[in-house]
Short mmCIF file of C-alpha atoms and ligand atoms in Angstrom, two decimals:
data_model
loop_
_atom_site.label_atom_id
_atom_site.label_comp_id
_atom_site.label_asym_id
_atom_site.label_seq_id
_atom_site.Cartn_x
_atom_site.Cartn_y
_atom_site.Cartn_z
CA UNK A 1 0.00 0.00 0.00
CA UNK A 2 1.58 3.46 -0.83
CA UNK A 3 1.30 5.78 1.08
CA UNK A 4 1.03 9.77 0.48
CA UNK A 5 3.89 11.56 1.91
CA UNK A 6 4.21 12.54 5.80
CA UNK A 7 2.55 15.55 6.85
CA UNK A 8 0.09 15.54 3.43
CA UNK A 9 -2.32 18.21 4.23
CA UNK A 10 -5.95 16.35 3.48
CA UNK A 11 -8.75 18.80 3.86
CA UNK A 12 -12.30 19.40 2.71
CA UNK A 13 -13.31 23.04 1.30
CA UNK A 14 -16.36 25.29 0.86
CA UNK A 15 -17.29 28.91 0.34
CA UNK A 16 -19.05 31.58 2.09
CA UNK A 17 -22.20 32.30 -0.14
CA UNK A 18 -22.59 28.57 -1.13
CA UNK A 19 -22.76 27.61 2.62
CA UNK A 20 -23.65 30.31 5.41
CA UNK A 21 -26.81 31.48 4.32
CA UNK A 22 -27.98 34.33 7.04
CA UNK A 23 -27.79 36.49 4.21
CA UNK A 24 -29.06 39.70 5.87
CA UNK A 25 -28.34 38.89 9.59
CA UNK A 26 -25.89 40.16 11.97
CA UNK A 27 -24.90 43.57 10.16
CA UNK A 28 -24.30 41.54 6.88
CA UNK A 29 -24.13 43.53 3.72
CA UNK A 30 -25.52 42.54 0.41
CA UNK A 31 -22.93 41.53 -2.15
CA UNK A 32 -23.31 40.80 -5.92
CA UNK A 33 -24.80 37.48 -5.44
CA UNK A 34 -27.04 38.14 -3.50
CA UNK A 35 -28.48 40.77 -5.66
CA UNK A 36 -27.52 38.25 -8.39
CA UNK A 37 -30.23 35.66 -7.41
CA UNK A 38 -32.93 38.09 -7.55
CA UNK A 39 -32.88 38.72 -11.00
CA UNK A 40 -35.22 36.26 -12.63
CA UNK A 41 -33.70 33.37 -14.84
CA UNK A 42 -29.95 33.52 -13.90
CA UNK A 43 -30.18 30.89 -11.53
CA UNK A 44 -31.46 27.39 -11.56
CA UNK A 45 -35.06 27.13 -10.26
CA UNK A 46 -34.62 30.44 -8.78
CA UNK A 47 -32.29 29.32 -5.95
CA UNK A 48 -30.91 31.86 -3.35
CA UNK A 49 -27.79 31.41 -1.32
CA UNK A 50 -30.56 33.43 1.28
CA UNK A 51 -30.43 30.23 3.76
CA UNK A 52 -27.79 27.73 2.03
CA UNK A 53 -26.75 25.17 4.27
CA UNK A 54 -27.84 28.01 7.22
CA UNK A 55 -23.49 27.07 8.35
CA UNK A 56 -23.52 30.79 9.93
CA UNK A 57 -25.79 29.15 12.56
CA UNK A 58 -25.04 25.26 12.11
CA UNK A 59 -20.54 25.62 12.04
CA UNK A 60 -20.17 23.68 15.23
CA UNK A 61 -21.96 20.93 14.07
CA UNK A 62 -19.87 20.59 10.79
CA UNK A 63 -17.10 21.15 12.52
CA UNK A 64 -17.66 18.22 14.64
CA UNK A 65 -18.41 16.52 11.33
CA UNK A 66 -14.89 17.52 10.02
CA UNK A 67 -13.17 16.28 13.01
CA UNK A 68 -15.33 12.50 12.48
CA UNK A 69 -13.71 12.28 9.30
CA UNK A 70 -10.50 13.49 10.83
CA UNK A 71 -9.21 16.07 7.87
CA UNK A 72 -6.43 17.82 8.99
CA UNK A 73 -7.39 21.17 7.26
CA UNK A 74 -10.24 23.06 6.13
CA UNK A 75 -10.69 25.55 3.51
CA UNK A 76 -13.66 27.94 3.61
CA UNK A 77 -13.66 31.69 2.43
CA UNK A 78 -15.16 34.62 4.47
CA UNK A 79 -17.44 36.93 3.26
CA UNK A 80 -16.29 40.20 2.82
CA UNK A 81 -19.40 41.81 3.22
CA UNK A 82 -20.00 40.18 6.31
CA UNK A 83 -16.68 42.16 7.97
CA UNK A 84 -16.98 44.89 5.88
CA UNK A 85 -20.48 45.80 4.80
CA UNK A 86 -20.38 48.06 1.81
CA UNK A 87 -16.57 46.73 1.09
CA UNK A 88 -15.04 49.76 2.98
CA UNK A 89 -13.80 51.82 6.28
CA UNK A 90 -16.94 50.47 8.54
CA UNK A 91 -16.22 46.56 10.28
CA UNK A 92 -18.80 44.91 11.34
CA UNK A 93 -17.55 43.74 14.51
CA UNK A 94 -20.58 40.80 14.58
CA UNK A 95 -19.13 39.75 11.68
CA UNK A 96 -15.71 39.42 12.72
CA UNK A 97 -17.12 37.53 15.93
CA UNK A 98 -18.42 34.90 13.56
CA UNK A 99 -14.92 33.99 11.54
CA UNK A 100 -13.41 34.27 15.05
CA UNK A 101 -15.55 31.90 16.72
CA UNK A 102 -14.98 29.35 13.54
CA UNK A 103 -11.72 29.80 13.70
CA UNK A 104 -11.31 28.95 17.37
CA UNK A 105 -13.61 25.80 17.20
CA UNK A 106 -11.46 24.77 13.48
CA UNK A 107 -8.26 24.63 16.19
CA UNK A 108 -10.50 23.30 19.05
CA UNK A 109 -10.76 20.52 16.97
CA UNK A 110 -7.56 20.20 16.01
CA UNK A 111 -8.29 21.01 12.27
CA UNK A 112 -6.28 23.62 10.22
CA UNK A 113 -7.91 27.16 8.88
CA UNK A 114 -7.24 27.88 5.51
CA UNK A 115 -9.13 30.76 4.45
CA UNK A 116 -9.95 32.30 1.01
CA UNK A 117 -10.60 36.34 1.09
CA UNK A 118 -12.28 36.06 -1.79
CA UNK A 119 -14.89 33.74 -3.32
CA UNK A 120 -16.93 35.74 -5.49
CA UNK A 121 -19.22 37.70 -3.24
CA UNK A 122 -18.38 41.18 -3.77
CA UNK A 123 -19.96 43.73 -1.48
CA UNK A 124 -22.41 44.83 -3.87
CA UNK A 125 -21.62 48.43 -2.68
CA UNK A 126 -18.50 48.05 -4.39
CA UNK A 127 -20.12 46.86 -7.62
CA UNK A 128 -22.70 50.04 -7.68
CA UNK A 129 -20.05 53.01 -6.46
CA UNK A 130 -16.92 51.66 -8.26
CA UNK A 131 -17.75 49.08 -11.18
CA UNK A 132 -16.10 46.39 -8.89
CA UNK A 133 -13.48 44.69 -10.74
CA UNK A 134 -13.14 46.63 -13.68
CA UNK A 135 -11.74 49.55 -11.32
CA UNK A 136 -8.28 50.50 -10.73
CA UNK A 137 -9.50 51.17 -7.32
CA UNK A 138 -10.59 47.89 -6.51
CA UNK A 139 -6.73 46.30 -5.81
CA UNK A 140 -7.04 49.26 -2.59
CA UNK A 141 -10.31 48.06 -1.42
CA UNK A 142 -9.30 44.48 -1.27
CA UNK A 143 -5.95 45.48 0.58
CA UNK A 144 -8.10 47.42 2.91
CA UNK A 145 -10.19 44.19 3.76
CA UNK A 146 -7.53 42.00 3.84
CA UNK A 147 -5.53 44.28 6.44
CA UNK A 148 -8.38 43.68 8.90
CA UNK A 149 -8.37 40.17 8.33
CA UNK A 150 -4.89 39.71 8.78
CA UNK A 151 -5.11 41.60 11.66
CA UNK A 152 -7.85 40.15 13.38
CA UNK A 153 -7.45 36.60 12.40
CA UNK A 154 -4.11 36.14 11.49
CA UNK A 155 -3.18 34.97 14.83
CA UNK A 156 -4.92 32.03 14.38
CA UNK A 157 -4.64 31.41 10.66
CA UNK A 158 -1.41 30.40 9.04
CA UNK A 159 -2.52 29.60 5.71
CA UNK A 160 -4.55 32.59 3.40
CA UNK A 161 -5.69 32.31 -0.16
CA UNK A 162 -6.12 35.73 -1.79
CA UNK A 163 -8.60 34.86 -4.56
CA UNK A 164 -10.96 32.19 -6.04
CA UNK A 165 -10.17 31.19 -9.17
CA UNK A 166 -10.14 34.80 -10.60
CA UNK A 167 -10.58 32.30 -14.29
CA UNK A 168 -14.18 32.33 -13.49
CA UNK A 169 -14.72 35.71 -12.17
CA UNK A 170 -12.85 37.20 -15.14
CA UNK A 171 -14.93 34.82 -18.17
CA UNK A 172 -17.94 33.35 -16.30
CA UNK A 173 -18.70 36.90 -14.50
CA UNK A 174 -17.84 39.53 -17.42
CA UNK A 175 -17.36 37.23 -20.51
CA UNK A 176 -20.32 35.04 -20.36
CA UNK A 177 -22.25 37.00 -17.94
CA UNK A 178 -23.69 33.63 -16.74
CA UNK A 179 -21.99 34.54 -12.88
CA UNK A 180 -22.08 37.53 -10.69
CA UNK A 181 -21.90 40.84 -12.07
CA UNK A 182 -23.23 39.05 -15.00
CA UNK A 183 -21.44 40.90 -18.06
CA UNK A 184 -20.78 39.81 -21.58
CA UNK A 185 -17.96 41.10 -23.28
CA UNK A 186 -14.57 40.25 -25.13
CA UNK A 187 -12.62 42.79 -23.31
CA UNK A 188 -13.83 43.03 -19.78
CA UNK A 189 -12.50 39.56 -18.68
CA UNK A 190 -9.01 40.42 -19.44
CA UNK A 191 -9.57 44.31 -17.14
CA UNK A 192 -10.90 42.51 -14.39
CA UNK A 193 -8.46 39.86 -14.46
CA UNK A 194 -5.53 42.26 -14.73
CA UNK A 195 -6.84 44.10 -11.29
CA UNK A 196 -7.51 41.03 -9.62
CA UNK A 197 -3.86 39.78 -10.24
CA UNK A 198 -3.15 43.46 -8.93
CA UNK A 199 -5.41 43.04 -6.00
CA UNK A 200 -3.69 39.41 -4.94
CA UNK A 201 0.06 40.83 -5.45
CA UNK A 202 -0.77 44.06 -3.60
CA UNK A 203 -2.21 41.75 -0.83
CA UNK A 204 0.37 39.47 -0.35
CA UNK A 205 3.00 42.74 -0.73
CA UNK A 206 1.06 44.02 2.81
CA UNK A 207 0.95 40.72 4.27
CA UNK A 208 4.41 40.13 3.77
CA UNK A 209 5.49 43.90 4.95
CA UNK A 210 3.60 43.61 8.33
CA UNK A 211 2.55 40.74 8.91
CA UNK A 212 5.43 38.63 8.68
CA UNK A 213 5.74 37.91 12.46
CA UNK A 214 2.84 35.52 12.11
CA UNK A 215 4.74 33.44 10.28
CA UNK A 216 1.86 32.34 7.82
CA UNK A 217 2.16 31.11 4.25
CA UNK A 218 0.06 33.28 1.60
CA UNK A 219 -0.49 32.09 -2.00
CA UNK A 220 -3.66 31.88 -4.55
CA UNK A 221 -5.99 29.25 -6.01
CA UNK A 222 -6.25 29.17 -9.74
CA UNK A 223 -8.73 26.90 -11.61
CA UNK A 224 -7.29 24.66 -15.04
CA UNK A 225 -8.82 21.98 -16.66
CA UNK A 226 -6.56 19.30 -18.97
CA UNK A 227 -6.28 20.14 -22.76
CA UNK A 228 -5.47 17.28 -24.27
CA UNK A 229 -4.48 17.13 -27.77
CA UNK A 230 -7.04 15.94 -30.23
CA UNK A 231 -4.77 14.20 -32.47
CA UNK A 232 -0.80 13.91 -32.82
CA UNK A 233 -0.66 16.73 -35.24
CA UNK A 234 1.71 19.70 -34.52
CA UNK A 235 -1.49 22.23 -34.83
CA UNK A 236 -3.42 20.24 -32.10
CA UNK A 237 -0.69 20.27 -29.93
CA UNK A 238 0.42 23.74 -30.18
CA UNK A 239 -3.92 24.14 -29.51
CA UNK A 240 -3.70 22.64 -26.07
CA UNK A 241 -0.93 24.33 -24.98
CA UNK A 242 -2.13 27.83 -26.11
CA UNK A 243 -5.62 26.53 -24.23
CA UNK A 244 -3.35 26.26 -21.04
CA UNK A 245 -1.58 29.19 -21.24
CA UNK A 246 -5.34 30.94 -22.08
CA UNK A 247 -6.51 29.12 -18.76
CA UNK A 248 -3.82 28.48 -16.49
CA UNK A 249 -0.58 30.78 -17.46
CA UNK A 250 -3.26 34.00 -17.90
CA UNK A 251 -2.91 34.09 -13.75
CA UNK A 252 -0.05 31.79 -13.21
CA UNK A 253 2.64 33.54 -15.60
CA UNK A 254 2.81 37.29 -13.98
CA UNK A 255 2.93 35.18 -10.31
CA UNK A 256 5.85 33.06 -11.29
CA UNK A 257 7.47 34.54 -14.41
CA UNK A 258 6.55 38.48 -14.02
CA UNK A 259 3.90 39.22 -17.23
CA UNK A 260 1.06 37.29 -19.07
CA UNK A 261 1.95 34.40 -21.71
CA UNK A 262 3.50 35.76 -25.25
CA UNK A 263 0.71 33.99 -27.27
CA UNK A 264 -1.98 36.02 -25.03
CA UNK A 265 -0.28 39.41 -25.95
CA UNK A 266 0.28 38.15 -29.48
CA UNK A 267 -3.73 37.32 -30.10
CA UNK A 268 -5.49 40.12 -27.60
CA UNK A 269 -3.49 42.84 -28.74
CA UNK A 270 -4.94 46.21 -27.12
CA UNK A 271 -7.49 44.29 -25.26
CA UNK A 272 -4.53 42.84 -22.92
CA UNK A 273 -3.65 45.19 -20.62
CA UNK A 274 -0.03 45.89 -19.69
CA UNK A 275 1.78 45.51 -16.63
CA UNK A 276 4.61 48.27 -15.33
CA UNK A 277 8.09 47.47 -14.49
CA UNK A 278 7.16 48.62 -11.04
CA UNK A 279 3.89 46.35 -10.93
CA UNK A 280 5.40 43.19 -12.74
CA UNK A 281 8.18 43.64 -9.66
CA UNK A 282 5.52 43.27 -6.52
CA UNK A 283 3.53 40.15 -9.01
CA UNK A 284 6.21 38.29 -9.38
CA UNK A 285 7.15 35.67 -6.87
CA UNK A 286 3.54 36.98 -4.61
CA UNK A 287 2.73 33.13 -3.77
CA UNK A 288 4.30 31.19 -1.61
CA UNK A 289 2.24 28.29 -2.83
CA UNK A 290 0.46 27.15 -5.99
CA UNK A 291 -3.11 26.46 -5.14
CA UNK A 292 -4.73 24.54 -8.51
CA UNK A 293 -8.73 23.79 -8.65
CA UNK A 294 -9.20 21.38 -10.92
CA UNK A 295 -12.40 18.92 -12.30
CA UNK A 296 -12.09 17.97 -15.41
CA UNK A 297 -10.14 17.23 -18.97
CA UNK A 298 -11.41 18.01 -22.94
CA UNK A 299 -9.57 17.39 -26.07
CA UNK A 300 -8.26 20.83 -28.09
CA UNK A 301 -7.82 20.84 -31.57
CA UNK A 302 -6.94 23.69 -33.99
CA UNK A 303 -10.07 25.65 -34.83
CA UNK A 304 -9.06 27.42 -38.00
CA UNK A 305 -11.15 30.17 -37.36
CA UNK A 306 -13.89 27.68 -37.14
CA UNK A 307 -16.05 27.78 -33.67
CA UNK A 308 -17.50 24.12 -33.17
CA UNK A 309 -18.21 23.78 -29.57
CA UNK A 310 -20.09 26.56 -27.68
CA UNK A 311 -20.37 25.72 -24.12
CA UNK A 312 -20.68 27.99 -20.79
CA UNK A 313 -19.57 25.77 -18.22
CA UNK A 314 -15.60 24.44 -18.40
CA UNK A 315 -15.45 25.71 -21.98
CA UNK A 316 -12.14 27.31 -21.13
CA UNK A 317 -12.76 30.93 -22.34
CA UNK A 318 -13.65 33.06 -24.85
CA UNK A 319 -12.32 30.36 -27.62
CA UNK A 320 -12.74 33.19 -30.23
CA UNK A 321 -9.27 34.16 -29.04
CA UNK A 322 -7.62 31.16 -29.05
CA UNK A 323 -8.55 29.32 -32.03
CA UNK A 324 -9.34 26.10 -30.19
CA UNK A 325 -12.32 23.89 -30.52
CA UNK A 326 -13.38 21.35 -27.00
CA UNK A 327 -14.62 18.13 -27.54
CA UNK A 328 -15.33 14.81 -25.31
CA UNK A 329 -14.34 11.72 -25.54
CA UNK A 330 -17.31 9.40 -26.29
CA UNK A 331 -15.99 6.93 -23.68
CA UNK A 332 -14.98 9.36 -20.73
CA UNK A 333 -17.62 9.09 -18.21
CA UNK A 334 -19.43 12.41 -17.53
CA UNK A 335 -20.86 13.79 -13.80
CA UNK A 336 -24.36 15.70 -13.42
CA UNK A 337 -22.15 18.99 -14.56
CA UNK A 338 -21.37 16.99 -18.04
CA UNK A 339 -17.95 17.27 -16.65
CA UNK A 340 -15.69 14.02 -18.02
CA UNK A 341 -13.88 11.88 -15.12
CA UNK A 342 -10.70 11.78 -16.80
CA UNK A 343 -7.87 11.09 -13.65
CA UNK A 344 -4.70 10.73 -16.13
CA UNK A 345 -5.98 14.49 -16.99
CA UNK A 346 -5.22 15.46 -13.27
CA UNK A 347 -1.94 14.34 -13.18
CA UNK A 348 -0.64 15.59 -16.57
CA UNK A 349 -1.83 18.64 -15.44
CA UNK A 350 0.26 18.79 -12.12
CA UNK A 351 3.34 17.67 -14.14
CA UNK A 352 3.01 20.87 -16.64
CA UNK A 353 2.33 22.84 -13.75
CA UNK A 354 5.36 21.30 -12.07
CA UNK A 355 7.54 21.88 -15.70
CA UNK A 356 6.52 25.28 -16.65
CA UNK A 357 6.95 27.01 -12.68
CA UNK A 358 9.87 25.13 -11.55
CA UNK A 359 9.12 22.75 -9.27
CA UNK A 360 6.46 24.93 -6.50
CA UNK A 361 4.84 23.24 -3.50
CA UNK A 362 1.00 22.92 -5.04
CA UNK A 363 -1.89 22.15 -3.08
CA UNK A 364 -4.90 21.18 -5.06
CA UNK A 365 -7.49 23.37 -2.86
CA UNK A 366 -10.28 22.12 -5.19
CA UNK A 367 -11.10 18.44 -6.69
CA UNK A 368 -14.58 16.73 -6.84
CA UNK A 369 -17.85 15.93 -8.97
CA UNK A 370 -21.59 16.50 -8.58
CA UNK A 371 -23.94 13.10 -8.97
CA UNK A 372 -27.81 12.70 -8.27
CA UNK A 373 -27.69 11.42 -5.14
CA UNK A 374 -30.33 9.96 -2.69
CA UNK A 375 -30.77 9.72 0.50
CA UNK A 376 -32.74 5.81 1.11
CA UNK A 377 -32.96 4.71 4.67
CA UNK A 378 -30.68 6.97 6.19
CA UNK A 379 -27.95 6.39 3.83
CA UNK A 380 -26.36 7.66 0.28
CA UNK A 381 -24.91 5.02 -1.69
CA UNK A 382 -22.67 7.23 -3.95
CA UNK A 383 -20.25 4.49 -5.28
CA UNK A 384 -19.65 7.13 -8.10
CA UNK A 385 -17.85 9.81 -6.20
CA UNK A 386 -16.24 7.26 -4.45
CA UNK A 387 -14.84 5.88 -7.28
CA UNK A 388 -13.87 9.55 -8.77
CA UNK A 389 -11.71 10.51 -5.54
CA UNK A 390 -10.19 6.91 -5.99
CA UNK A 391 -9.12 7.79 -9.14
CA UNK A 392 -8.00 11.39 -9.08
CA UNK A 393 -6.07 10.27 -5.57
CA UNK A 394 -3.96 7.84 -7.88
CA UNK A 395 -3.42 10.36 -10.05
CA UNK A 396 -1.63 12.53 -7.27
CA UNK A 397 0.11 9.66 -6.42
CA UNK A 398 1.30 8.62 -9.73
CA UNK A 399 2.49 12.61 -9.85
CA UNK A 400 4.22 12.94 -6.88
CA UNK A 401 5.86 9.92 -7.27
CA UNK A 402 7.21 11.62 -10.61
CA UNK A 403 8.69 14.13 -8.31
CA UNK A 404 5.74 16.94 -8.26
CA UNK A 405 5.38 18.55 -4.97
CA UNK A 406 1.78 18.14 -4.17
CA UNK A 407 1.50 18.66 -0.92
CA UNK A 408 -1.99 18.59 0.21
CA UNK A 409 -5.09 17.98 -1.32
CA UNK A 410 -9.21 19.44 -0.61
CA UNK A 411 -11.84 17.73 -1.62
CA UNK A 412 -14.71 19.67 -2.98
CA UNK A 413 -17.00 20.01 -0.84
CA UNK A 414 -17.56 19.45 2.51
CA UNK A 415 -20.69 19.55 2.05
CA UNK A 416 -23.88 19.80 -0.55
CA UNK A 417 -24.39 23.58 -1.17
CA UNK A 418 -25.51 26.24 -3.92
CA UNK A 419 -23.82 25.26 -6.64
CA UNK A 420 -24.12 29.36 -8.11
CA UNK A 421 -26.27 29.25 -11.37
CA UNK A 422 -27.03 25.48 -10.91
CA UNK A 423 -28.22 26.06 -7.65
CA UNK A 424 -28.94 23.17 -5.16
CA UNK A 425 -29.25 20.86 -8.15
CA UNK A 426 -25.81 19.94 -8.16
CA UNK A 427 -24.74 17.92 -5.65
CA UNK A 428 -20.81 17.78 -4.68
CA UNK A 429 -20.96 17.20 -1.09
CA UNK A 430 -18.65 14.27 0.97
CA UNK A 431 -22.10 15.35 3.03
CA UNK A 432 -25.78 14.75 1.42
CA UNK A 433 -27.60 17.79 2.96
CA UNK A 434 -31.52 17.98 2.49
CA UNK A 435 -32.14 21.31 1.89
CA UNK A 436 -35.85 21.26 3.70
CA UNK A 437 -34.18 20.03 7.04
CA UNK A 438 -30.84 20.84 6.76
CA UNK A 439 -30.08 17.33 8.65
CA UNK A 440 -26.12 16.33 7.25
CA UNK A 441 -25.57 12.87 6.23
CA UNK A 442 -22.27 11.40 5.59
CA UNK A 443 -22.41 10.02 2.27
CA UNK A 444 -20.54 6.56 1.81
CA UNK A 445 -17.27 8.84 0.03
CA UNK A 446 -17.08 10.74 3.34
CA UNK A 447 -16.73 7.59 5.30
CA UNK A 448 -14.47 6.51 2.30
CA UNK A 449 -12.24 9.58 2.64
CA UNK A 450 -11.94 9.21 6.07
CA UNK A 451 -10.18 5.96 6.38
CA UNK A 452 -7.84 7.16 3.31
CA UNK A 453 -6.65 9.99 5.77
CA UNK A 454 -6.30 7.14 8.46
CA UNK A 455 -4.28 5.45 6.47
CA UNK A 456 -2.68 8.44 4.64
CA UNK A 457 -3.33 6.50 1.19
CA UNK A 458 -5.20 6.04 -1.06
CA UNK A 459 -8.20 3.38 0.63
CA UNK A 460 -8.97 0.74 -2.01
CA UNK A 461 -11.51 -2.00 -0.12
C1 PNW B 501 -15.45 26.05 -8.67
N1 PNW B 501 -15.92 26.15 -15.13
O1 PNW B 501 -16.22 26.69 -9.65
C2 PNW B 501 -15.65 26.87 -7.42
O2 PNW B 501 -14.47 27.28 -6.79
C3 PNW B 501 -16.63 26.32 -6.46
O3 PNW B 501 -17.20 27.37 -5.74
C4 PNW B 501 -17.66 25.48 -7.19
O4 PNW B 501 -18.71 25.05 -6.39
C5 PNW B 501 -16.92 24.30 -7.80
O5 PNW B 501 -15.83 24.73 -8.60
C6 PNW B 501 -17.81 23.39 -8.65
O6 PNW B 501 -18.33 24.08 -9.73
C7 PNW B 501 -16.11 26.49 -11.00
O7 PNW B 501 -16.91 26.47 -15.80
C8 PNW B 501 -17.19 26.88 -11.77
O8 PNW B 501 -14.87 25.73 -15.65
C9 PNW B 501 -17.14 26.77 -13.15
C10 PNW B 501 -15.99 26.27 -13.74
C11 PNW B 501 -14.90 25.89 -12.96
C12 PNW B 501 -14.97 26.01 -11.59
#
């Protein structure tokens, strides 16, 4: 039996907006998903994050859950409307009692905070006074926030994660429009993703100025899917790669070589914004870890200035720009978000990752899939999920035994929550939650999981 290396982190993670509910309680101010949800047809059945998985009210509970299954660490983000409720000068000191109180009962328990700043819920203030991420002031804003946090949690918390996957804020929120602030455009994903790169290396610049006494480790989660060639020809291949660098080396490049990918400048032109010397200095080297989200793998081929494949979710972009078309394989097996299971996908991934940045610690803050499951007699039989964490665990196996340093590994999630425009359709809880009780249920992968911690490998019964 191999095992995973000593002190792997394994953890479970969640979000703010997908989980707390209490949307309007405690001092909390609205933020752009919440205003989101009310407009009628951008979300699934018409699903608010209003109540969630009510976690503002129910954390000691799933902490106690955590601790069952025995992760070591857990990942959840904090709403910065909650501290902060239009996004600026004002804390909300109830707020700040409610991450502080988590936190406390995360070490109580003997489990690890790892906390996101930012997972998509903008104060919507913010988005109405300054045009949220499209403004130059928003990097200031976020340090602002961020200085509280560190200050007032930062005892406690060692490990930080600037941003979400700012992939999917930049093309799912202002490309696609099919995410909070809901814009469409061909320009606006590449301004808001330039000032969110600003707003993570500013953070990390202020964290690492005063903050350094608490010793903590500060990096940011980007999202990639596998591109895998279509065929062996030298135009596919050169298509998955420029996919990549479109996906993955859009955030990753300025963090770990100073500016955005050559072939990005090459086909964006004007609508690429440019970096200063003086900015490209304070991005580069700004995480001390590479945090990768990843669920899934598609073929790329060379379009030819031919668009075949339209899809919104996991399309990879605005393919205009790239010149790639996506496609499935007919035999990959697909979850309830038509995402393929595709495990050898996960661990070329870490090893171009590993390649292309030299070697970083990476901690895959995100992995998991959403099935129909059902709760009969108490129990949910989801064999399916169980088999997908079985698989993508190899995968990190198979990669760190090829000398990638994966480190640690989240499952997502925790537990079933509002899966954003899908709603509470999508189930990718380790936990089955029924959303008219809120009663948690271990689902057979969480009891799975747990004895592959125990063991600190990969449990095949
Ligand atoms: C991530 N895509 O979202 C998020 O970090 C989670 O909040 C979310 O629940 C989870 O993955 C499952 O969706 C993504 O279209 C949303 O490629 C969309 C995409 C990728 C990630």
């Amino acid at each position: 039996m191999k095992k995973f290396p000593e002190n792997f982190i394994w953890g479970t993670a969640t979000s703010s907006y997908q989980i707390e509910g209490a949307a309007d309680i405690d001092g909390k101010g609205p933020s752009i998903w919440d205003a989101f949800c009310s407009i009628p047809g951008k979300i699934n059945q018409g699903d608010t994050g209003d109540v969630a998985c009510n976690h503002y009210h129910k954390f000691k509970e799933d902490i106690q859950l955590m601790k069952d299954m025995g992760v070591k660490a857990y990942r959840f983000s904090i709403a910065w409307s909650r501290v902060m409720p239009t996004g600026k000068n004002t804390v909300n000191e109830k707020g700040v009692q409610f991450y502080s109180d988590l936190i406390d009962e995360l070490l109580n328990a003997g489990i690890e905070p790892w906390v996101t700043l930012y997972h998509w819920d903008l104060p919507l203030a913010l988005e109405m006074e300054e045009d949220g991420w499209l403004s130059e002031n928003i990097a200031a804003y976020f340090t602002e926030y961020a200085n509280v946090c560190f200050n007032r949690f930062g005892d406690r918390v060692k490990h930080w994660i600037t941003l979400n996957e700012p992939w999917v804020v930049s093309i799912l929120g202002y490309g696609q429009g099919v995410f909070a602030p809901g814009r469409v455009s061909n320009s606006e994903p590449y301004l808001a993703a330039h000032h969110l790169i600003l707003a993570h290396a500013k953070t990390v610049q202020l964290y690492r100025a005063q903050y350094a006494h608490q010793k903590g480790q500060i990096g940011i989660s980007n999202n990639c899917d596998w591109r895998e060639p279509l065929t062996d020809s030298e135009e596919d291949k050169q298509a998955a790669e420029r996919a990549l660098e479109f996906f993955l080396a859009w955030f990753a490049d300025p963090i770990y070589k100073g500016d955005y990918p050559e072939v990005m400048k090459e086909r964006l032109g004007e609508r690429l914004p440019v970096f200063t010397e003086a900015e490209k200095e304070i991005i580069k080297d700004s995480s001390d870890f590479f945090g990768l989200n990843h669920y899934t793998t598609m073929y790329a081929s060379h379009a030819n200035g031919i668009k075949e494949h339209v899809s919104v979710h996991g399309n990879g972009g605005i393919s205009e720009d790239q010149d790639v078309n996506l496609s499935l394989d007919k035999d990959w097996d697909l979850t309830s978000m038509h995402w393929a299971v595709v495990p050898w996908g996960c661990k070329k991934l870490l090893k171009w990752i590993d390649k292309r940045y030299g070697n970083p610690n990476i901690y895959i803050t995100e992995n998991g899939c959403a099935y129909p499951d059902k709760l009969v007699n108490g129990k949910v039989d989801d064999q399916e999920r169980l088999d997908f964490y079985k698989g993508y665990l190899t995968a990190c196996q198979e990669a760190i035994d090829e000398g990638v340093n994966l480190k640690g590994y989240f499952a997502w999630s925790f537990m079933d929550n509002f899966e954003w425009a899908m709603g509470y359709d999508k189930r990718f809880g380790l936990h089955y939650v029924d959303f008219e009780t809120l009663e948690r249920v271990p689902k057979k992968s969480a009891l799975w999981f747990k004895k592959s911690i125990a063991i600190n490998s990969v449990n095949t019964p």
